[in-house]
Amino acid sequence: MKKLTFAVITLLCCLQVQMQAQQKKLFNETPEQTEKRLSWWLHDRFGMFIHWGLYSLPARHEWIKNYERITDSAYQKYFDNFDPDLYNPREWARMAKAAGMKYAVITTKHHEGFCLFDSKYTDYKATKTAAKKDLLREWVDAFRAEGLKVGFYYSLIDWHHPDFTIDRVHPQRVSDPKEYERLNKGRDMEKYRTYLFNQVRELMTNYGKVDILWTDFSYPGANGKDHNDWNSVELIKMVRKLQPGIIINDRLDLGEYDDGGDFATPEQYKVSEWPTRNGKRIHWETCQTFSGSWGYYRDETSWKDNKQLLVLLIESVSKGGNLLLNVGPTSRGLFDARAQERLQGMGAWMKVNGRSIYGCTEAPAGIQRPDNTLLTYNPDTKRLYVHLLDYPLQRIELPGLKGKVKYAQFLHDGSELKMKETDKGALAIDVPVRKPDVEIPVIELMLE
């Protein structure tokens, strides 16, 4: 009996330790408080990502310094010739808003180390180029004026800073690991961490309320960098202290903490289902490009069409997620014609169908998705949205909805659609033979 009791106690202790490990937290925020802090982001669903820096001059990928192993001295010509004379962030903001986007995130500094903002800790910044001004401040003012939430991307990586140690993703990386010690003589990550903290503090204090911080990125392992290199725990604490309402992504390598990041960031792919962690659904946002690169790429041809982009948005929301869709402006400060065309196309659809995106999420359990459709659901209004990816011939059947729908209509024009209940427990909806003049028609169902 004593042995059994001891075994039970041991088991309970182990379970308690496991529960504590799963609940390891950095902040004293309740789940309800977290949901309230993220509520606007969970409602808005659709944002613009902007990758803009010196890499817009070579115009062949934002990682060009890495891919082509360009030295600082060879890369200097892009700094010397950076002159965004056509930069008008008010136009950018208007295009984002017209596309149906509700928030935006811009690269204040990418891996190349160049800063769009007027940091007092470096001369490698926009104010020292022909621009001669803080490009970030104008951007913040312009996007706020259009009613858009503002977010800052900040690269943890810095290929220009003299104290940032050369590693496996650095432009001057080597094939022989033994060479790193020699290459990094004189480089000091402690000094770089001070620089990193100082710049993030500037961003969190000099531009008013910041809604999102996108830190990018950690790569643990041999000749990589993890949370220790960034001192991530203290960094996220500093950010949350300076901006209590901010939302922070998950790339600080703080996965051991439940609150080491507010949302997951699947990049350039569609998730198969709502992502989970320890068996629990998590908040997430997929970041996607119009083409294959984030920065302006003049000769790239792999651009997605409007329908592909809309499906990305709808499918993300149908699985409880957000879409952050990227634009890479030219070095003169313009969105190129291809980007403008896609934004206009999405905007035309969102203008009449945005109700199926904002405030929506996955359809309730038990509602089956018909072939060639995507479902979204607004739990506040109790409205189900059926997105017709392939337009049906005169009729569509919705399994299991018999007796559960009060009214049906096309969302784009609010025109009634006749309903019939079938013997198999489905709801049949009659649709006109001719497809409506929208890229993806949406049926709005008012549920009982």
Short mmCIF file of C-alpha atoms in Angstrom, two decimals:
data_model
loop_
_atom_site.label_atom_id
_atom_site.label_comp_id
_atom_site.label_asym_id
_atom_site.label_seq_id
_atom_site.Cartn_x
_atom_site.Cartn_y
_atom_site.Cartn_z
CA MET A 1 0.00 0.00 0.00
CA LYS A 2 2.83 2.39 0.89
CA LYS A 3 4.57 1.60 -2.41
CA LEU A 4 1.37 2.31 -4.32
CA THR A 5 0.88 5.60 -2.47
CA PHE A 6 4.45 6.63 -3.21
CA ALA A 7 3.98 5.75 -6.88
CA VAL A 8 0.80 7.82 -7.06
CA ILE A 9 2.49 10.79 -5.40
CA THR A 10 5.43 10.50 -7.80
CA LEU A 11 3.06 10.41 -10.77
CA LEU A 12 1.16 13.46 -9.53
CA CYS A 13 4.40 15.35 -9.02
CA CYS A 14 5.52 14.51 -12.56
CA LEU A 15 2.20 15.65 -13.97
CA GLN A 16 2.47 18.89 -12.01
CA VAL A 17 5.97 19.52 -13.34
CA GLN A 18 4.76 18.86 -16.91
CA MET A 19 1.82 21.24 -16.46
CA GLN A 20 4.12 23.93 -15.09
CA ALA A 21 6.47 23.45 -18.04
CA GLN A 22 3.59 23.81 -20.47
CA GLN A 23 2.37 26.93 -18.65
CA LYS A 24 5.76 28.67 -18.44
CA LYS A 25 5.05 32.35 -18.95
CA LEU A 26 6.88 35.65 -19.13
CA PHE A 27 3.94 37.93 -18.35
CA ASN A 28 1.07 38.01 -15.87
CA GLU A 29 -1.60 38.34 -18.52
CA THR A 30 -4.76 36.25 -18.35
CA PRO A 31 -6.10 34.51 -21.48
CA GLU A 32 -8.99 36.99 -21.46
CA GLN A 33 -6.60 39.94 -21.39
CA THR A 34 -4.60 38.45 -24.24
CA GLU A 35 -7.72 38.00 -26.35
CA LYS A 36 -8.73 41.60 -25.68
CA ARG A 37 -5.27 42.87 -26.67
CA LEU A 38 -5.39 40.90 -29.92
CA SER A 39 -9.09 41.53 -30.64
CA TRP A 40 -8.62 44.18 -33.34
CA TRP A 41 -6.06 42.02 -35.17
CA LEU A 42 -8.26 38.93 -34.99
CA HIS A 43 -11.12 40.97 -36.43
CA ASP A 44 -9.25 42.77 -39.22
CA ARG A 45 -7.64 39.64 -40.73
CA PHE A 46 -5.91 41.37 -43.69
CA GLY A 47 -2.75 43.47 -43.67
CA MET A 48 0.02 44.77 -45.92
CA PHE A 49 3.68 43.83 -45.52
CA ILE A 50 6.22 46.23 -47.03
CA HIS A 51 9.84 45.23 -47.71
CA TRP A 52 11.83 48.29 -48.70
CA GLY A 53 15.53 48.94 -48.46
CA LEU A 54 18.77 49.25 -50.42
CA TYR A 55 18.06 45.90 -52.08
CA SER A 56 15.43 47.70 -54.19
CA LEU A 57 18.28 49.13 -56.31
CA PRO A 58 19.78 45.84 -57.59
CA ALA A 59 16.13 44.70 -57.79
CA ARG A 60 16.88 40.99 -57.71
CA HIS A 61 15.85 39.80 -54.23
CA GLU A 62 16.12 41.25 -50.72
CA TRP A 63 18.70 38.57 -49.81
CA ILE A 64 20.99 39.57 -52.67
CA LYS A 65 23.83 40.47 -50.31
CA ASN A 66 23.68 36.92 -48.96
CA TYR A 67 22.98 35.10 -52.22
CA GLU A 68 25.77 36.82 -54.13
CA ARG A 69 28.07 37.06 -51.09
CA ILE A 70 28.54 40.77 -51.56
CA THR A 71 30.99 42.55 -49.26
CA ASP A 72 30.15 45.77 -47.43
CA SER A 73 32.39 47.76 -49.73
CA ALA A 74 30.78 46.33 -52.88
CA TYR A 75 27.28 46.89 -51.43
CA GLN A 76 28.08 50.54 -50.65
CA LYS A 77 27.06 51.70 -54.14
CA TYR A 78 23.43 50.98 -53.29
CA PHE A 79 23.61 53.23 -50.25
CA ASP A 80 25.32 55.95 -52.29
CA ASN A 81 22.66 55.83 -55.00
CA PHE A 82 19.52 55.40 -52.88
CA ASP A 83 17.25 58.30 -53.88
CA PRO A 84 13.51 57.64 -53.39
CA ASP A 85 12.45 60.91 -55.03
CA LEU A 86 8.95 59.62 -55.85
CA TYR A 87 8.22 58.32 -52.35
CA ASN A 88 4.71 59.28 -51.27
CA PRO A 89 3.53 57.09 -48.38
CA ARG A 90 0.08 58.67 -48.56
CA GLU A 91 -0.37 56.91 -51.92
CA TRP A 92 0.81 53.64 -50.38
CA ALA A 93 -1.67 54.02 -47.52
CA ARG A 94 -4.54 54.82 -49.86
CA MET A 95 -3.77 51.74 -51.97
CA ALA A 96 -3.60 49.52 -48.88
CA LYS A 97 -6.91 50.84 -47.63
CA ALA A 98 -8.57 50.51 -51.03
CA ALA A 99 -7.40 46.88 -51.18
CA GLY A 100 -9.30 46.17 -47.97
CA MET A 101 -6.23 45.98 -45.73
CA LYS A 102 -6.64 47.18 -42.16
CA TYR A 103 -3.04 47.27 -40.93
CA ALA A 104 0.49 47.39 -42.32
CA VAL A 105 3.98 46.30 -41.29
CA ILE A 106 7.13 47.86 -42.80
CA THR A 107 10.79 46.86 -42.66
CA THR A 108 12.41 49.52 -40.49
CA LYS A 109 15.66 47.57 -40.94
CA HIS A 110 16.19 44.36 -42.90
CA HIS A 111 19.11 41.94 -42.73
CA GLU A 112 21.32 44.27 -44.77
CA GLY A 113 21.36 46.63 -41.76
CA PHE A 114 20.09 49.77 -43.53
CA CYS A 115 17.59 51.78 -41.47
CA LEU A 116 14.61 53.67 -42.87
CA PHE A 117 14.40 55.53 -39.57
CA ASP A 118 16.65 58.22 -38.10
CA SER A 119 18.52 56.14 -35.53
CA LYS A 120 21.12 57.99 -33.50
CA TYR A 121 23.17 54.78 -33.21
CA THR A 122 24.23 54.49 -36.86
CA ASP A 123 24.94 56.51 -40.00
CA TYR A 124 23.70 53.62 -42.13
CA LYS A 125 20.26 55.18 -42.47
CA ALA A 126 17.96 57.05 -44.82
CA THR A 127 18.79 60.49 -43.43
CA LYS A 128 22.37 60.05 -44.64
CA THR A 129 21.29 59.23 -48.20
CA ALA A 130 19.86 61.49 -50.89
CA ALA A 131 16.48 61.04 -49.16
CA LYS A 132 17.74 63.20 -46.26
CA LYS A 133 14.73 62.43 -44.09
CA ASP A 134 13.21 59.90 -41.73
CA LEU A 135 11.23 57.78 -44.19
CA LEU A 136 9.59 55.81 -41.40
CA ARG A 137 8.08 58.86 -39.71
CA GLU A 138 6.36 59.93 -42.93
CA TRP A 139 5.10 56.39 -43.42
CA VAL A 140 3.65 56.17 -39.90
CA ASP A 141 1.87 59.51 -40.27
CA ALA A 142 0.44 58.57 -43.67
CA PHE A 143 -0.90 55.17 -42.64
CA ARG A 144 -2.36 56.43 -39.39
CA ALA A 145 -4.11 59.21 -41.33
CA GLU A 146 -5.92 56.54 -43.37
CA GLY A 147 -7.05 54.76 -40.21
CA LEU A 148 -4.66 51.83 -40.62
CA LYS A 149 -2.86 50.20 -37.70
CA VAL A 150 0.94 50.40 -37.99
CA GLY A 151 3.54 47.72 -37.39
CA PHE A 152 7.33 47.66 -37.48
CA TYR A 153 9.47 44.82 -38.82
CA TYR A 154 12.95 44.85 -37.31
CA SER A 155 15.66 42.42 -38.34
CA LEU A 156 17.52 40.81 -35.48
CA ILE A 157 20.15 40.04 -38.08
CA ASP A 158 22.54 42.73 -39.33
CA TRP A 159 25.03 41.94 -42.06
CA HIS A 160 26.49 45.46 -41.97
CA HIS A 161 27.20 45.90 -38.26
CA PRO A 162 30.90 45.31 -37.46
CA ASP A 163 30.14 43.44 -34.22
CA PHE A 164 27.53 41.06 -35.64
CA THR A 165 29.37 37.74 -35.83
CA ILE A 166 29.66 35.92 -39.13
CA ASP A 167 27.47 32.80 -39.12
CA ARG A 168 25.94 30.29 -41.50
CA VAL A 169 23.52 32.78 -43.10
CA HIS A 170 25.97 35.69 -43.31
CA PRO A 171 27.17 36.85 -46.75
CA GLN A 172 30.75 36.06 -45.67
CA ARG A 173 29.87 32.57 -44.40
CA VAL A 174 32.42 29.79 -44.91
CA SER A 175 32.20 26.08 -45.63
CA ASP A 176 34.76 25.11 -42.97
CA PRO A 177 33.27 25.70 -39.47
CA LYS A 178 36.77 26.02 -38.03
CA GLU A 179 37.17 29.29 -39.92
CA TYR A 180 34.44 31.12 -37.99
CA GLU A 181 36.59 31.69 -34.92
CA ARG A 182 39.25 33.41 -37.01
CA LEU A 183 36.72 35.47 -38.98
CA ASN A 184 34.98 36.67 -35.84
CA LYS A 185 38.05 37.92 -34.01
CA GLY A 186 37.28 41.47 -32.92
CA ARG A 187 33.50 41.05 -33.34
CA ASP A 188 31.49 41.30 -30.15
CA MET A 189 27.86 40.16 -29.94
CA GLU A 190 27.48 41.88 -26.57
CA LYS A 191 28.10 45.20 -28.29
CA TYR A 192 25.70 44.24 -31.05
CA ARG A 193 23.00 43.34 -28.50
CA THR A 194 23.37 46.81 -27.00
CA TYR A 195 22.91 48.27 -30.48
CA LEU A 196 19.86 46.05 -31.10
CA PHE A 197 18.22 47.07 -27.80
CA ASN A 198 18.96 50.73 -28.42
CA GLN A 199 17.36 50.67 -31.85
CA VAL A 200 14.28 48.74 -30.76
CA ARG A 201 13.90 51.21 -27.87
CA GLU A 202 13.98 54.06 -30.40
CA LEU A 203 11.27 52.41 -32.48
CA MET A 204 9.13 51.78 -29.42
CA THR A 205 9.43 55.34 -28.06
CA ASN A 206 9.83 57.77 -30.97
CA TYR A 207 6.80 56.99 -33.15
CA GLY A 208 3.80 56.97 -30.83
CA LYS A 209 1.65 53.87 -30.48
CA VAL A 210 3.04 50.86 -32.37
CA ASP A 211 0.46 48.14 -32.95
CA ILE A 212 2.69 45.26 -34.10
CA LEU A 213 6.36 44.32 -33.80
CA TRP A 214 7.70 41.79 -36.28
CA THR A 215 11.16 40.54 -35.18
CA ASP A 216 13.00 38.41 -37.73
CA PHE A 217 14.54 35.84 -37.21
CA SER A 218 16.24 33.14 -35.12
CA TYR A 219 18.12 30.13 -36.48
CA PRO A 220 19.43 27.95 -33.61
CA GLY A 221 22.08 25.31 -34.01
CA ALA A 222 25.68 25.13 -35.17
CA ASN A 223 26.94 28.50 -36.37
CA GLY A 224 23.46 29.95 -35.97
CA LYS A 225 21.79 32.34 -33.56
CA ASP A 226 19.07 31.81 -30.97
CA HIS A 227 17.34 33.61 -28.11
CA ASN A 228 20.63 33.88 -26.19
CA ASP A 229 22.22 35.89 -28.99
CA TRP A 230 19.36 38.41 -28.93
CA ASN A 231 18.75 38.23 -25.16
CA SER A 232 15.16 37.67 -26.27
CA VAL A 233 13.60 37.43 -22.83
CA GLU A 234 14.76 40.89 -21.82
CA LEU A 235 14.05 42.26 -25.29
CA ILE A 236 10.40 41.20 -25.31
CA LYS A 237 9.99 42.45 -21.74
CA MET A 238 11.36 45.84 -22.74
CA VAL A 239 9.05 46.04 -25.75
CA ARG A 240 5.95 45.10 -23.74
CA LYS A 241 6.87 47.65 -21.06
CA LEU A 242 7.27 50.46 -23.60
CA GLN A 243 4.24 49.41 -25.70
CA PRO A 244 1.83 47.49 -23.41
CA GLY A 245 -0.79 46.93 -26.12
CA ILE A 246 1.60 45.74 -28.82
CA ILE A 247 1.29 42.41 -30.65
CA ILE A 248 4.57 40.52 -31.23
CA ASN A 249 5.33 37.67 -33.62
CA ASP A 250 7.00 34.36 -32.74
CA ARG A 251 10.52 34.66 -34.16
CA LEU A 252 12.48 35.47 -31.01
CA ASP A 253 13.09 31.75 -30.33
CA LEU A 254 11.03 31.81 -27.14
CA GLY A 255 9.01 28.67 -27.81
CA GLU A 256 9.53 27.39 -24.28
CA TYR A 257 7.18 30.13 -23.08
CA ASP A 258 3.45 30.14 -23.77
CA ASP A 259 3.61 33.91 -24.28
CA GLY A 260 6.98 34.19 -26.02
CA GLY A 261 5.09 35.41 -29.10
CA ASP A 262 1.47 36.27 -29.81
CA PHE A 263 1.10 34.53 -33.15
CA ALA A 264 2.74 31.94 -35.39
CA THR A 265 4.05 33.00 -38.80
CA PRO A 266 3.83 30.31 -41.51
CA GLU A 267 5.70 31.88 -44.43
CA GLN A 268 4.97 31.37 -48.12
CA TYR A 269 2.75 28.31 -47.72
CA LYS A 270 -0.87 27.47 -46.91
CA VAL A 271 -1.53 25.55 -43.71
CA SER A 272 -3.57 22.36 -44.05
CA GLU A 273 -5.58 23.09 -40.90
CA TRP A 274 -5.73 25.50 -37.97
CA PRO A 275 -2.23 25.29 -36.38
CA THR A 276 -1.96 23.94 -32.83
CA ARG A 277 0.59 23.88 -30.04
CA ASN A 278 0.42 21.28 -27.28
CA GLY A 279 -2.94 20.28 -28.70
CA LYS A 280 -4.35 23.81 -28.41
CA ARG A 281 -5.24 26.07 -31.33
CA ILE A 282 -3.03 29.14 -31.62
CA HIS A 283 -3.29 32.52 -33.28
CA TRP A 284 -1.54 32.66 -36.63
CA GLU A 285 -0.89 34.78 -39.67
CA THR A 286 0.59 33.68 -42.97
CA CYS A 287 2.94 36.13 -44.68
CA GLN A 288 2.87 35.87 -48.45
CA THR A 289 4.28 37.60 -51.51
CA PHE A 290 2.76 38.49 -54.85
CA SER A 291 5.69 36.66 -56.42
CA GLY A 292 8.69 34.77 -55.03
CA SER A 293 10.61 37.57 -53.32
CA TRP A 294 9.84 40.19 -50.69
CA GLY A 295 11.91 43.06 -52.02
CA TYR A 296 11.34 44.59 -55.44
CA TYR A 297 12.45 42.11 -58.12
CA ARG A 298 12.30 43.67 -61.56
CA ASP A 299 12.59 40.53 -63.68
CA GLU A 300 10.57 38.07 -61.64
CA THR A 301 7.74 36.36 -63.55
CA SER A 302 6.13 34.08 -60.95
CA TRP A 303 3.36 36.49 -59.97
CA LYS A 304 0.13 35.11 -58.51
CA ASP A 305 -3.11 36.20 -60.17
CA ASN A 306 -6.00 37.86 -58.35
CA LYS A 307 -7.93 34.66 -57.80
CA GLN A 308 -4.93 32.92 -56.24
CA LEU A 309 -4.45 35.87 -53.89
CA LEU A 310 -8.10 35.96 -52.90
CA VAL A 311 -8.08 32.23 -52.22
CA LEU A 312 -5.04 32.77 -49.99
CA LEU A 313 -6.98 35.33 -47.99
CA ILE A 314 -10.25 33.40 -47.80
CA GLU A 315 -8.58 30.09 -46.96
CA SER A 316 -6.50 31.70 -44.21
CA VAL A 317 -9.61 33.13 -42.57
CA SER A 318 -11.45 29.82 -43.05
CA LYS A 319 -8.81 28.22 -40.80
CA GLY A 320 -8.82 30.97 -38.18
CA GLY A 321 -5.85 32.95 -39.52
CA ASN A 322 -4.75 36.28 -40.98
CA LEU A 323 -3.02 37.18 -44.24
CA LEU A 324 -0.12 39.64 -44.40
CA LEU A 325 0.44 40.30 -48.09
CA ASN A 326 3.71 41.86 -49.21
CA VAL A 327 4.60 44.70 -51.55
CA GLY A 328 8.20 45.50 -52.50
CA PRO A 329 8.45 49.16 -53.62
CA THR A 330 10.98 50.32 -56.20
CA SER A 331 14.06 52.26 -55.16
CA ARG A 332 12.34 55.49 -56.28
CA GLY A 333 9.50 54.79 -53.90
CA LEU A 334 6.70 53.45 -56.09
CA PHE A 335 4.59 50.30 -56.09
CA ASP A 336 5.20 48.80 -59.52
CA ALA A 337 2.32 48.28 -61.96
CA ARG A 338 1.97 44.56 -61.21
CA ALA A 339 1.53 45.20 -57.49
CA GLN A 340 -0.95 48.00 -58.11
CA GLU A 341 -3.00 45.79 -60.43
CA ARG A 342 -3.23 43.01 -57.80
CA LEU A 343 -4.15 45.45 -55.04
CA GLN A 344 -6.89 46.96 -57.19
CA GLY A 345 -8.25 43.52 -58.03
CA MET A 346 -8.37 42.48 -54.38
CA GLY A 347 -9.90 45.80 -53.45
CA ALA A 348 -12.72 45.44 -55.97
CA TRP A 349 -13.63 42.07 -54.43
CA MET A 350 -13.21 43.22 -50.82
CA LYS A 351 -15.39 46.28 -51.37
CA VAL A 352 -18.48 44.08 -51.76
CA ASN A 353 -17.35 40.88 -50.03
CA GLY A 354 -15.29 42.13 -47.09
CA ARG A 355 -18.06 41.10 -44.72
CA SER A 356 -17.03 37.49 -45.31
CA ILE A 357 -13.50 38.31 -44.06
CA TYR A 358 -13.65 40.88 -41.27
CA GLY A 359 -14.65 39.40 -37.94
CA CYS A 360 -14.80 35.92 -39.46
CA THR A 361 -13.17 32.62 -38.66
CA GLU A 362 -13.60 28.88 -39.22
CA ALA A 363 -17.13 27.55 -39.69
CA PRO A 364 -18.68 25.84 -36.65
CA ALA A 365 -17.98 22.15 -36.15
CA GLY A 366 -20.47 19.95 -37.95
CA ILE A 367 -20.94 22.21 -40.95
CA GLN A 368 -19.60 20.41 -44.00
CA ARG A 369 -17.82 22.25 -46.79
CA PRO A 370 -19.17 21.46 -50.27
CA ASP A 371 -16.63 20.69 -52.99
CA ASN A 372 -14.96 23.71 -54.61
CA THR A 373 -15.95 26.08 -51.82
CA LEU A 374 -14.42 27.72 -48.76
CA LEU A 375 -16.45 28.60 -45.67
CA THR A 376 -16.02 31.48 -43.24
CA TYR A 377 -18.24 32.35 -40.31
CA ASN A 378 -18.95 35.43 -38.22
CA PRO A 379 -19.82 34.26 -34.68
CA ASP A 380 -21.19 37.69 -33.69
CA THR A 381 -23.71 37.99 -36.52
CA LYS A 382 -24.21 34.22 -36.94
CA ARG A 383 -23.68 34.46 -40.67
CA LEU A 384 -22.04 31.74 -42.74
CA TYR A 385 -20.26 32.61 -45.97
CA VAL A 386 -19.94 30.16 -48.84
CA HIS A 387 -17.18 31.18 -51.27
CA LEU A 388 -17.77 29.64 -54.69
CA LEU A 389 -14.29 28.92 -56.07
CA ASP A 390 -15.81 27.09 -59.06
CA TYR A 391 -19.24 28.41 -59.94
CA PRO A 392 -21.93 25.69 -59.77
CA LEU A 393 -24.54 25.00 -62.43
CA GLN A 394 -27.81 26.44 -61.12
CA ARG A 395 -27.74 24.75 -57.71
CA ILE A 396 -25.51 24.07 -54.74
CA GLU A 397 -26.29 21.73 -51.85
CA LEU A 398 -25.10 22.40 -48.30
CA PRO A 399 -25.09 19.19 -46.20
CA GLY A 400 -26.52 19.31 -42.69
CA LEU A 401 -28.03 22.80 -42.94
CA LYS A 402 -31.64 21.78 -43.37
CA GLY A 403 -33.80 23.90 -41.07
CA LYS A 404 -30.81 26.00 -39.89
CA VAL A 405 -30.89 28.93 -42.34
CA LYS A 406 -33.33 31.86 -42.19
CA TYR A 407 -32.29 33.65 -45.37
CA ALA A 408 -29.82 33.39 -48.23
CA GLN A 409 -28.39 36.02 -50.57
CA PHE A 410 -25.45 36.87 -52.77
CA LEU A 411 -23.16 39.05 -50.72
CA HIS A 412 -21.91 41.28 -53.52
CA ASP A 413 -25.33 42.77 -54.31
CA GLY A 414 -27.60 41.56 -51.51
CA SER A 415 -29.90 39.76 -53.92
CA GLU A 416 -32.07 36.93 -52.57
CA LEU A 417 -31.32 33.32 -53.39
CA LYS A 418 -34.13 30.75 -53.17
CA MET A 419 -33.65 27.84 -50.79
CA LYS A 420 -35.04 24.31 -50.75
CA GLU A 421 -34.63 21.55 -48.21
CA THR A 422 -33.77 18.10 -49.51
CA ASP A 423 -34.78 14.69 -48.19
CA LYS A 424 -31.15 14.03 -47.24
CA GLY A 425 -31.02 16.86 -44.69
CA ALA A 426 -29.23 19.28 -46.98
CA LEU A 427 -30.09 22.81 -47.95
CA ALA A 428 -30.25 23.38 -51.71
CA ILE A 429 -29.73 26.90 -53.01
CA ASP A 430 -30.65 27.96 -56.53
CA VAL A 431 -28.13 30.21 -58.25
CA PRO A 432 -28.43 31.93 -61.64
CA VAL A 433 -26.88 30.22 -64.64
CA ARG A 434 -24.66 33.18 -65.34
CA LYS A 435 -21.81 33.70 -62.86
CA PRO A 436 -21.95 37.12 -61.17
CA ASP A 437 -19.33 39.62 -62.25
CA VAL A 438 -17.06 39.07 -59.25
CA GLU A 439 -13.90 36.95 -59.12
CA ILE A 440 -15.25 34.65 -56.40
CA PRO A 441 -19.00 34.92 -55.70
CA VAL A 442 -20.05 34.61 -52.05
CA ILE A 443 -23.34 33.31 -50.65
CA GLU A 444 -24.31 34.83 -47.31
CA LEU A 445 -26.45 32.63 -45.06
CA MET A 446 -28.25 34.02 -42.02
CA LEU A 447 -28.34 31.14 -39.57
CA GLU A 448 -31.11 30.45 -37.07
#
